[in-house]
């Protein structure tokens, strides 16, 4: 403080001198004598240089004696063990295996459509019918021929049992009868293809082709049926998580369009790695009792792929890296009651990140006081002053 008083005293002297110099300057100006004015100016320049040199000497001494001026001001926080649940963030689409666009199995005219949009149907229910083009008449003829072949075969069998007739006649009758039965069965199968049935219980979402239209087998879209009971989300997971994302893993599902969140689990993972993008598929089952979740909705997924019950977490912003590629932070040691301590560089090994925090695997102990603000400006073994100490955990996000 005494050096500050010296500066104030010099300042007062300067003010006093400036008053006197002002009067002498006014006198010199009033003299109208150029030699007198030049002389006065030289005196002022010499005085100014002398004062400047004296002030520099005082500043240099103050800088040497005032040690607190060179101590950086920093803030710190204490690192404590906490539960760290790392999540893998992905995007997926809602889908269902019970979503189908029905196409006909037979070419012809769509003679009847028995359902409408929004109608609930059961598995096996008749939805539509296609004109068979005379298949019923052919079936009737095949049945008559089959009855005749049956009668012939039965009579031939009775004769053969009585050792009457030849074996070849019996075998021919049997073959004819079997052929006619097969013809009837094939015709029944052809006729069944003219009837369109519901493949599963659900709702007719859209009747696409109207009654009276000509339809082609396997090509014309007749109607779309959907069942919203068995819904799931399908997503593609990078191959490096193949050991972490497995059946039964917890998943937090966010459906932003609906403003809805669901806690679910992985119900199935694929055993095939797609060579094109190095991913595998995972299915997450989602309940849909209120029928609000629709196919093809976008879902945001957070899968808990790693958990550490005693993790040391720090902000990534406090970490620096040296020329060898090692990561380090500064901790405070030997802190006194005035908050003055020593910065110590600690080489660390880090693990997984989540948002702006990172897990420290090696290099830090429980309770270490880490420099937060000012970490980039300190040096190893440098004295620092802690101005704001946070005895709090770095929370997992």
CSV table of C-alpha atoms in Angstrom, one decimal:
chain,number,residue,atom,x,y,z
A,1,UNK,CA,0.0,0.0,0.0
A,2,UNK,CA,2.9,2.4,0.7
A,3,UNK,CA,3.8,2.3,-3.0
A,4,UNK,CA,0.3,3.4,-3.9
A,5,UNK,CA,0.7,6.3,-1.5
A,6,UNK,CA,3.9,7.3,-3.3
A,7,UNK,CA,2.0,7.3,-6.6
A,8,UNK,CA,-0.7,9.5,-5.1
A,9,UNK,CA,1.9,11.9,-3.7
A,10,UNK,CA,3.6,12.2,-7.1
A,11,UNK,CA,0.2,12.9,-8.6
A,12,UNK,CA,-0.5,15.7,-6.1
A,13,UNK,CA,3.0,17.2,-6.9
A,14,UNK,CA,2.2,17.0,-10.6
A,15,UNK,CA,-1.1,18.8,-10.0
A,16,UNK,CA,0.7,21.4,-7.9
A,17,UNK,CA,3.5,21.8,-10.4
A,18,UNK,CA,1.1,22.0,-13.2
A,19,UNK,CA,-0.6,25.0,-11.5
A,20,UNK,CA,2.7,26.8,-11.2
A,21,UNK,CA,3.7,25.8,-14.7
A,22,UNK,CA,0.4,27.1,-16.0
A,23,UNK,CA,1.1,30.5,-14.4
A,24,UNK,CA,4.7,30.6,-15.7
A,25,UNK,CA,3.5,29.5,-19.2
A,26,UNK,CA,1.0,32.3,-19.2
A,27,UNK,CA,3.7,34.8,-18.3
A,28,UNK,CA,6.0,33.4,-21.1
A,29,UNK,CA,3.2,33.8,-23.6
A,30,UNK,CA,2.4,37.3,-22.5
A,31,UNK,CA,6.0,38.3,-22.8
A,32,UNK,CA,5.7,37.9,-26.6
A,33,UNK,CA,9.4,37.0,-26.6
A,34,UNK,CA,10.3,33.9,-28.7
A,35,UNK,CA,13.4,33.1,-26.7
A,36,UNK,CA,11.5,33.1,-23.4
A,37,UNK,CA,8.7,30.9,-24.9
A,38,UNK,CA,11.3,28.4,-26.3
A,39,UNK,CA,13.1,28.2,-23.0
A,40,UNK,CA,9.8,27.5,-21.1
A,41,UNK,CA,8.9,24.8,-23.5
A,42,UNK,CA,12.3,23.0,-23.0
A,43,UNK,CA,11.8,23.2,-19.2
A,44,UNK,CA,8.4,21.5,-19.5
A,45,UNK,CA,9.7,18.7,-21.9
A,46,UNK,CA,12.5,17.9,-19.5
A,47,UNK,CA,10.1,17.8,-16.5
A,48,UNK,CA,7.7,15.5,-18.4
A,49,UNK,CA,10.5,13.0,-19.2
A,50,UNK,CA,11.8,13.0,-15.6
A,51,UNK,CA,8.3,12.2,-14.3
A,52,UNK,CA,7.7,9.5,-16.9
A,53,UNK,CA,11.0,7.7,-15.9
A,54,UNK,CA,10.1,7.9,-12.2
A,55,UNK,CA,6.6,6.4,-12.8
A,56,UNK,CA,8.1,3.5,-14.7
A,57,UNK,CA,10.5,2.8,-11.8
A,58,UNK,CA,7.6,2.8,-9.4
A,59,UNK,CA,5.5,0.4,-11.6
A,60,UNK,CA,8.4,-2.0,-11.9
A,61,UNK,CA,8.8,-2.2,-8.1
A,62,UNK,CA,5.1,-2.7,-7.5
A,63,UNK,CA,5.1,-5.5,-10.0
A,64,UNK,CA,8.0,-7.2,-8.2
A,65,UNK,CA,6.5,-6.9,-4.7
A,66,UNK,CA,2.8,-7.4,-5.4
A,67,UNK,CA,2.7,-11.3,-5.8
A,68,UNK,CA,-1.1,-11.5,-5.9
A,69,UNK,CA,-1.1,-9.8,-9.2
A,70,UNK,CA,0.4,-12.8,-11.0
A,71,UNK,CA,-2.0,-15.4,-9.5
A,72,UNK,CA,-4.7,-16.5,-12.0
A,73,UNK,CA,-8.3,-16.5,-10.7
A,74,UNK,CA,-10.1,-19.8,-11.4
A,75,UNK,CA,-13.2,-21.7,-10.5
A,76,UNK,CA,-13.3,-25.3,-9.5
A,77,UNK,CA,-15.7,-28.2,-9.0
A,78,UNK,CA,-15.5,-31.5,-7.1
A,79,UNK,CA,-15.9,-34.7,-9.0
A,80,UNK,CA,-17.9,-37.4,-7.2
A,81,UNK,CA,-19.1,-40.9,-8.3
A,82,UNK,CA,-22.4,-41.0,-10.0
A,83,UNK,CA,-24.5,-43.4,-12.0
A,84,UNK,CA,-23.8,-43.0,-15.7
A,85,UNK,CA,-26.2,-44.5,-18.2
A,86,UNK,CA,-24.9,-44.1,-21.7
A,87,UNK,CA,-27.6,-44.1,-24.4
A,88,UNK,CA,-27.3,-44.7,-28.1
A,89,UNK,CA,-29.5,-42.3,-30.0
A,90,UNK,CA,-31.1,-43.6,-33.2
A,91,UNK,CA,-34.1,-43.0,-35.4
A,92,UNK,CA,-36.6,-45.6,-36.6
A,93,UNK,CA,-39.9,-46.1,-38.3
A,94,UNK,CA,-43.1,-47.6,-36.8
A,95,UNK,CA,-44.3,-50.6,-38.8
A,96,UNK,CA,-46.3,-53.8,-38.4
A,97,UNK,CA,-46.2,-57.2,-40.0
A,98,UNK,CA,-50.0,-57.0,-40.2
A,99,UNK,CA,-50.0,-54.4,-43.0
A,100,UNK,CA,-50.8,-55.8,-46.4
A,101,UNK,CA,-52.0,-54.6,-49.8
A,102,UNK,CA,-54.2,-57.4,-51.1
A,103,UNK,CA,-53.8,-58.5,-54.8
A,104,UNK,CA,-55.9,-61.2,-56.6
A,105,UNK,CA,-54.8,-64.7,-57.4
A,106,UNK,CA,-57.0,-64.9,-60.5
A,107,UNK,CA,-57.5,-62.9,-63.7
A,108,UNK,CA,-61.0,-61.6,-64.4
A,109,UNK,CA,-63.7,-59.1,-63.6
A,110,UNK,CA,-64.1,-58.0,-60.0
A,111,UNK,CA,-67.8,-58.8,-59.7
A,112,UNK,CA,-68.4,-58.1,-56.0
A,113,UNK,CA,-66.7,-56.1,-53.2
A,114,UNK,CA,-68.3,-56.9,-49.8
A,115,UNK,CA,-66.4,-54.4,-47.6
A,116,UNK,CA,-65.8,-50.7,-47.3
A,117,UNK,CA,-63.2,-48.3,-45.9
A,118,UNK,CA,-62.8,-48.5,-42.2
A,119,UNK,CA,-64.6,-51.8,-41.8
A,120,UNK,CA,-63.4,-54.4,-39.3
A,121,UNK,CA,-62.9,-57.9,-40.7
A,122,UNK,CA,-61.9,-61.2,-39.3
A,123,UNK,CA,-59.4,-63.7,-40.6
A,124,UNK,CA,-60.9,-65.7,-43.5
A,125,UNK,CA,-63.8,-63.4,-44.1
A,126,UNK,CA,-64.8,-63.0,-47.8
A,127,UNK,CA,-63.8,-59.5,-49.0
A,128,UNK,CA,-64.5,-59.7,-52.7
A,129,UNK,CA,-65.2,-62.1,-55.6
A,130,UNK,CA,-63.9,-62.4,-59.1
A,131,UNK,CA,-65.8,-63.8,-62.1
A,132,UNK,CA,-64.6,-67.4,-62.6
A,133,UNK,CA,-65.4,-67.5,-66.3
A,134,UNK,CA,-67.2,-70.8,-66.3
A,135,UNK,CA,-65.1,-72.6,-63.7
A,136,UNK,CA,-68.3,-73.7,-61.8
A,137,UNK,CA,-69.6,-75.5,-64.9
A,138,UNK,CA,-66.3,-77.2,-65.4
A,139,UNK,CA,-66.3,-78.3,-61.8
A,140,UNK,CA,-69.8,-79.8,-62.2
A,141,UNK,CA,-68.6,-81.8,-65.2
A,142,UNK,CA,-65.5,-83.1,-63.4
A,143,UNK,CA,-67.7,-84.2,-60.5
A,144,UNK,CA,-69.9,-86.2,-62.8
A,145,UNK,CA,-66.9,-87.9,-64.4
A,146,UNK,CA,-65.4,-88.5,-61.0
A,147,UNK,CA,-68.7,-90.3,-59.8
A,148,UNK,CA,-68.7,-92.5,-62.9
A,149,UNK,CA,-65.0,-93.3,-62.4
A,150,UNK,CA,-65.8,-94.2,-58.8
A,151,UNK,CA,-68.6,-96.5,-59.7
A,152,UNK,CA,-66.5,-98.2,-62.3
A,153,UNK,CA,-63.6,-98.7,-59.9
A,154,UNK,CA,-65.8,-100.1,-57.2
A,155,UNK,CA,-67.4,-102.7,-59.5
A,156,UNK,CA,-64.0,-103.6,-60.9
A,157,UNK,CA,-62.6,-104.0,-57.4
A,158,UNK,CA,-65.5,-106.4,-56.5
A,159,UNK,CA,-64.8,-108.5,-59.6
A,160,UNK,CA,-61.1,-108.5,-58.8
A,161,UNK,CA,-61.8,-109.7,-55.3
A,162,UNK,CA,-63.7,-112.6,-56.8
A,163,UNK,CA,-60.8,-113.4,-59.1
A,164,UNK,CA,-62.9,-112.3,-62.1
A,165,UNK,CA,-61.2,-110.1,-64.8
A,166,UNK,CA,-57.6,-109.1,-65.2
A,167,UNK,CA,-55.4,-107.1,-62.9
A,168,UNK,CA,-54.8,-104.5,-65.6
A,169,UNK,CA,-58.5,-103.7,-65.8
A,170,UNK,CA,-58.6,-103.2,-62.0
A,171,UNK,CA,-55.5,-100.9,-62.1
A,172,UNK,CA,-56.9,-98.9,-65.0
A,173,UNK,CA,-60.2,-98.3,-63.2
A,174,UNK,CA,-58.3,-97.3,-60.0
A,175,UNK,CA,-56.1,-94.8,-62.0
A,176,UNK,CA,-59.0,-93.2,-63.8
A,177,UNK,CA,-60.8,-92.7,-60.5
A,178,UNK,CA,-57.7,-91.1,-58.8
A,179,UNK,CA,-57.2,-88.8,-61.8
A,180,UNK,CA,-60.8,-87.6,-61.7
A,181,UNK,CA,-60.6,-86.9,-58.0
A,182,UNK,CA,-57.5,-84.9,-58.5
A,183,UNK,CA,-59.1,-82.9,-61.4
A,184,UNK,CA,-62.0,-82.0,-59.0
A,185,UNK,CA,-59.5,-80.9,-56.3
A,186,UNK,CA,-57.6,-78.7,-58.8
A,187,UNK,CA,-60.8,-77.1,-60.0
A,188,UNK,CA,-61.9,-76.4,-56.4
A,189,UNK,CA,-58.5,-74.7,-55.9
A,190,UNK,CA,-59.0,-72.6,-59.0
A,191,UNK,CA,-62.5,-71.5,-57.9
A,192,UNK,CA,-61.2,-70.7,-54.4
A,193,UNK,CA,-58.7,-68.2,-56.1
A,194,UNK,CA,-61.7,-66.2,-57.3
A,195,UNK,CA,-62.7,-65.5,-53.7
A,196,UNK,CA,-60.7,-62.9,-51.9
A,197,UNK,CA,-60.4,-63.5,-48.1
A,198,UNK,CA,-58.9,-61.5,-45.2
A,199,UNK,CA,-55.5,-62.9,-44.4
A,200,UNK,CA,-55.7,-61.7,-40.8
A,201,UNK,CA,-58.1,-59.9,-38.5
A,202,UNK,CA,-57.9,-56.2,-39.0
A,203,UNK,CA,-59.4,-53.1,-40.5
A,204,UNK,CA,-59.9,-52.3,-44.2
A,205,UNK,CA,-57.8,-49.1,-44.5
A,206,UNK,CA,-58.5,-48.5,-48.2
A,207,UNK,CA,-60.6,-50.1,-51.0
A,208,UNK,CA,-58.4,-49.4,-54.0
A,209,UNK,CA,-60.2,-51.1,-56.9
A,210,UNK,CA,-63.9,-50.7,-57.5
A,211,UNK,CA,-66.4,-53.4,-58.4
A,212,UNK,CA,-66.6,-54.1,-62.1
A,213,UNK,CA,-62.9,-53.5,-62.8
A,214,UNK,CA,-60.7,-56.0,-64.7
A,215,UNK,CA,-58.0,-57.3,-62.4
A,216,UNK,CA,-54.7,-59.1,-63.0
A,217,UNK,CA,-53.3,-61.8,-60.7
A,218,UNK,CA,-50.5,-60.5,-58.5
A,219,UNK,CA,-50.6,-57.1,-60.0
A,220,UNK,CA,-53.9,-55.2,-59.4
A,221,UNK,CA,-54.1,-53.7,-55.9
A,222,UNK,CA,-57.6,-54.5,-54.5
A,223,UNK,CA,-57.5,-53.1,-51.0
A,224,UNK,CA,-55.2,-52.5,-48.0
A,225,UNK,CA,-55.8,-54.2,-44.6
A,226,UNK,CA,-54.0,-53.3,-41.4
A,227,UNK,CA,-53.9,-54.5,-37.8
A,228,UNK,CA,-52.6,-51.9,-35.3
A,229,UNK,CA,-52.3,-54.4,-32.4
A,230,UNK,CA,-48.9,-55.8,-33.1
A,231,UNK,CA,-46.8,-52.6,-33.7
A,232,UNK,CA,-43.1,-52.3,-33.5
A,233,UNK,CA,-40.3,-49.9,-34.4
A,234,UNK,CA,-37.6,-51.0,-36.8
A,235,UNK,CA,-34.2,-49.3,-36.7
A,236,UNK,CA,-30.7,-49.8,-38.1
A,237,UNK,CA,-27.9,-50.1,-35.5
A,238,UNK,CA,-24.2,-49.6,-36.3
A,239,UNK,CA,-22.2,-52.9,-36.1
A,240,UNK,CA,-20.0,-51.7,-33.3
A,241,UNK,CA,-22.9,-51.9,-30.9
A,242,UNK,CA,-23.7,-55.6,-31.8
A,243,UNK,CA,-22.6,-56.7,-28.3
A,244,UNK,CA,-24.5,-54.0,-26.5
A,245,UNK,CA,-27.8,-53.7,-28.3
A,246,UNK,CA,-29.4,-57.1,-27.6
A,247,UNK,CA,-32.8,-58.6,-26.9
A,248,UNK,CA,-34.3,-57.2,-23.7
A,249,UNK,CA,-32.3,-53.9,-23.6
A,250,UNK,CA,-34.3,-50.9,-22.3
A,251,UNK,CA,-35.3,-48.3,-24.9
A,252,UNK,CA,-36.8,-44.8,-24.4
A,253,UNK,CA,-39.1,-44.1,-27.4
A,254,UNK,CA,-40.1,-40.6,-28.4
A,255,UNK,CA,-42.9,-40.1,-31.0
A,256,UNK,CA,-42.6,-36.3,-31.6
A,257,UNK,CA,-45.6,-36.1,-33.9
A,258,UNK,CA,-47.9,-37.5,-31.2
A,259,UNK,CA,-46.0,-35.9,-28.3
A,260,UNK,CA,-45.8,-39.3,-26.7
A,261,UNK,CA,-43.0,-41.2,-24.9
A,262,UNK,CA,-42.9,-44.9,-24.2
A,263,UNK,CA,-40.5,-47.1,-22.2
A,264,UNK,CA,-40.0,-50.2,-24.3
A,265,UNK,CA,-37.5,-53.1,-24.8
A,266,UNK,CA,-35.6,-54.6,-27.8
A,267,UNK,CA,-37.6,-57.6,-28.8
A,268,UNK,CA,-35.4,-58.9,-31.6
A,269,UNK,CA,-32.1,-58.2,-33.3
A,270,UNK,CA,-30.9,-59.4,-36.7
A,271,UNK,CA,-28.0,-61.8,-37.0
A,272,UNK,CA,-27.1,-60.3,-40.4
A,273,UNK,CA,-24.8,-57.3,-40.9
A,274,UNK,CA,-25.6,-55.3,-43.9
A,275,UNK,CA,-22.3,-55.0,-45.9
A,276,UNK,CA,-23.5,-51.9,-47.6
A,277,UNK,CA,-23.8,-49.7,-44.5
A,278,UNK,CA,-22.4,-52.0,-41.8
A,279,UNK,CA,-25.6,-52.0,-39.7
A,280,UNK,CA,-27.9,-54.6,-38.3
A,281,UNK,CA,-31.7,-54.3,-37.7
A,282,UNK,CA,-33.4,-54.2,-34.3
A,283,UNK,CA,-37.1,-54.3,-33.5
A,284,UNK,CA,-38.6,-52.5,-30.5
A,285,UNK,CA,-42.1,-53.6,-29.6
A,286,UNK,CA,-44.5,-50.7,-28.7
A,287,UNK,CA,-48.0,-51.1,-27.1
A,288,UNK,CA,-50.8,-49.5,-29.0
A,289,UNK,CA,-54.0,-50.1,-27.0
A,290,UNK,CA,-55.5,-46.7,-28.0
A,291,UNK,CA,-54.7,-47.2,-31.7
A,292,UNK,CA,-53.0,-43.8,-31.9
A,293,UNK,CA,-49.7,-45.1,-33.2
A,294,UNK,CA,-49.8,-45.5,-37.0
A,295,UNK,CA,-47.4,-47.3,-39.4
A,296,UNK,CA,-44.5,-45.2,-40.8
A,297,UNK,CA,-44.4,-42.7,-38.0
A,298,UNK,CA,-40.9,-41.5,-37.2
A,299,UNK,CA,-39.6,-42.4,-33.7
A,300,UNK,CA,-36.5,-41.2,-31.8
A,301,UNK,CA,-34.9,-43.9,-29.8
A,302,UNK,CA,-32.5,-43.9,-26.9
A,303,UNK,CA,-31.1,-47.3,-26.1
A,304,UNK,CA,-29.2,-47.8,-22.8
A,305,UNK,CA,-26.2,-49.7,-24.2
A,306,UNK,CA,-23.8,-49.1,-21.2
A,307,UNK,CA,-24.1,-48.4,-17.4
A,308,UNK,CA,-21.5,-47.5,-14.8
A,309,UNK,CA,-22.8,-47.3,-11.2
A,310,UNK,CA,-19.7,-45.3,-10.0
A,311,UNK,CA,-18.6,-43.2,-12.9
A,312,UNK,CA,-16.5,-40.0,-12.6
A,313,UNK,CA,-17.9,-37.5,-15.0
A,314,UNK,CA,-16.5,-34.2,-16.1
A,315,UNK,CA,-17.3,-31.5,-18.8
A,316,UNK,CA,-15.4,-32.1,-22.0
A,317,UNK,CA,-14.5,-28.4,-22.0
A,318,UNK,CA,-12.0,-28.8,-19.2
A,319,UNK,CA,-9.9,-31.4,-21.0
A,320,UNK,CA,-6.8,-30.4,-22.9
A,321,UNK,CA,-4.4,-32.5,-25.0
A,322,UNK,CA,-0.6,-32.5,-25.2
A,323,UNK,CA,1.7,-33.0,-28.1
A,324,UNK,CA,1.8,-36.8,-27.5
A,325,UNK,CA,-2.0,-37.0,-27.8
A,326,UNK,CA,-2.5,-37.5,-24.0
A,327,UNK,CA,-5.6,-35.9,-22.4
A,328,UNK,CA,-5.2,-34.0,-19.2
A,329,UNK,CA,-7.0,-31.8,-16.7
A,330,UNK,CA,-5.8,-29.5,-13.8
A,331,UNK,CA,-6.6,-30.2,-10.2
A,332,UNK,CA,-6.0,-28.1,-7.1
A,333,UNK,CA,-3.7,-29.3,-4.4
A,334,UNK,CA,-2.5,-27.7,-1.1
A,335,UNK,CA,-5.3,-25.1,-1.0
A,336,UNK,CA,-5.1,-22.9,2.0
A,337,UNK,CA,-7.9,-21.1,3.9
A,338,UNK,CA,-7.6,-18.0,1.6
A,339,UNK,CA,-8.3,-20.2,-1.5
A,340,UNK,CA,-4.7,-20.1,-2.7
A,341,UNK,CA,-3.6,-23.5,-4.1
A,342,UNK,CA,-1.4,-25.1,-6.7
A,343,UNK,CA,-2.5,-26.3,-10.1
A,344,UNK,CA,-1.5,-29.9,-10.8
A,345,UNK,CA,-1.7,-31.5,-14.3
A,346,UNK,CA,-3.2,-34.9,-14.3
A,347,UNK,CA,-3.0,-37.3,-17.3
A,348,UNK,CA,-6.4,-39.1,-17.7
A,349,UNK,CA,-8.0,-41.8,-19.8
A,350,UNK,CA,-11.6,-41.2,-20.9
A,351,UNK,CA,-14.4,-43.5,-21.9
A,352,UNK,CA,-17.8,-42.8,-23.3
A,353,UNK,CA,-19.4,-39.4,-23.9
A,354,UNK,CA,-23.0,-38.2,-23.5
A,355,UNK,CA,-23.8,-34.7,-24.5
A,356,UNK,CA,-21.1,-32.4,-23.1
A,357,UNK,CA,-19.9,-34.8,-20.4
A,358,UNK,CA,-17.3,-37.5,-20.6
A,359,UNK,CA,-16.5,-40.5,-18.4
A,360,UNK,CA,-13.0,-40.6,-16.8
A,361,UNK,CA,-11.6,-44.1,-16.5
A,362,UNK,CA,-8.1,-43.4,-15.1
A,363,UNK,CA,-6.2,-40.5,-13.6
A,364,UNK,CA,-8.7,-39.0,-11.2
A,365,UNK,CA,-9.7,-39.9,-7.7
A,366,UNK,CA,-13.0,-39.5,-6.0
A,367,UNK,CA,-13.3,-36.0,-4.5
A,368,UNK,CA,-10.6,-34.4,-6.8
A,369,UNK,CA,-11.1,-30.6,-7.2
A,370,UNK,CA,-10.8,-29.8,-10.9
A,371,UNK,CA,-10.2,-26.4,-12.4
A,372,UNK,CA,-13.2,-25.4,-14.5
A,373,UNK,CA,-13.0,-21.7,-15.6
A,374,UNK,CA,-9.4,-20.7,-16.3
A,375,UNK,CA,-8.2,-24.2,-17.0
A,376,UNK,CA,-6.7,-23.1,-20.4
A,377,UNK,CA,-4.6,-20.3,-18.8
A,378,UNK,CA,-2.8,-22.1,-16.0
A,379,UNK,CA,0.4,-24.0,-15.9
A,380,UNK,CA,1.6,-27.1,-14.0
A,381,UNK,CA,2.7,-26.3,-10.4
A,382,UNK,CA,1.4,-22.7,-10.8
A,383,UNK,CA,-0.2,-20.9,-7.8
A,384,UNK,CA,-3.9,-20.1,-8.4
A,385,UNK,CA,-6.7,-18.5,-6.4
A,386,UNK,CA,-10.1,-20.2,-6.3
A,387,UNK,CA,-12.8,-17.6,-6.4
A,388,UNK,CA,-15.8,-19.9,-6.7
A,389,UNK,CA,-15.8,-23.6,-5.5
A,390,UNK,CA,-18.7,-25.9,-6.5
A,391,UNK,CA,-19.0,-29.0,-4.3
A,392,UNK,CA,-21.4,-30.6,-6.7
A,393,UNK,CA,-21.6,-33.6,-9.1
A,394,UNK,CA,-21.4,-33.3,-12.8
A,395,UNK,CA,-24.8,-34.7,-13.7
A,396,UNK,CA,-25.3,-37.3,-16.3
A,397,UNK,CA,-27.5,-36.1,-19.2
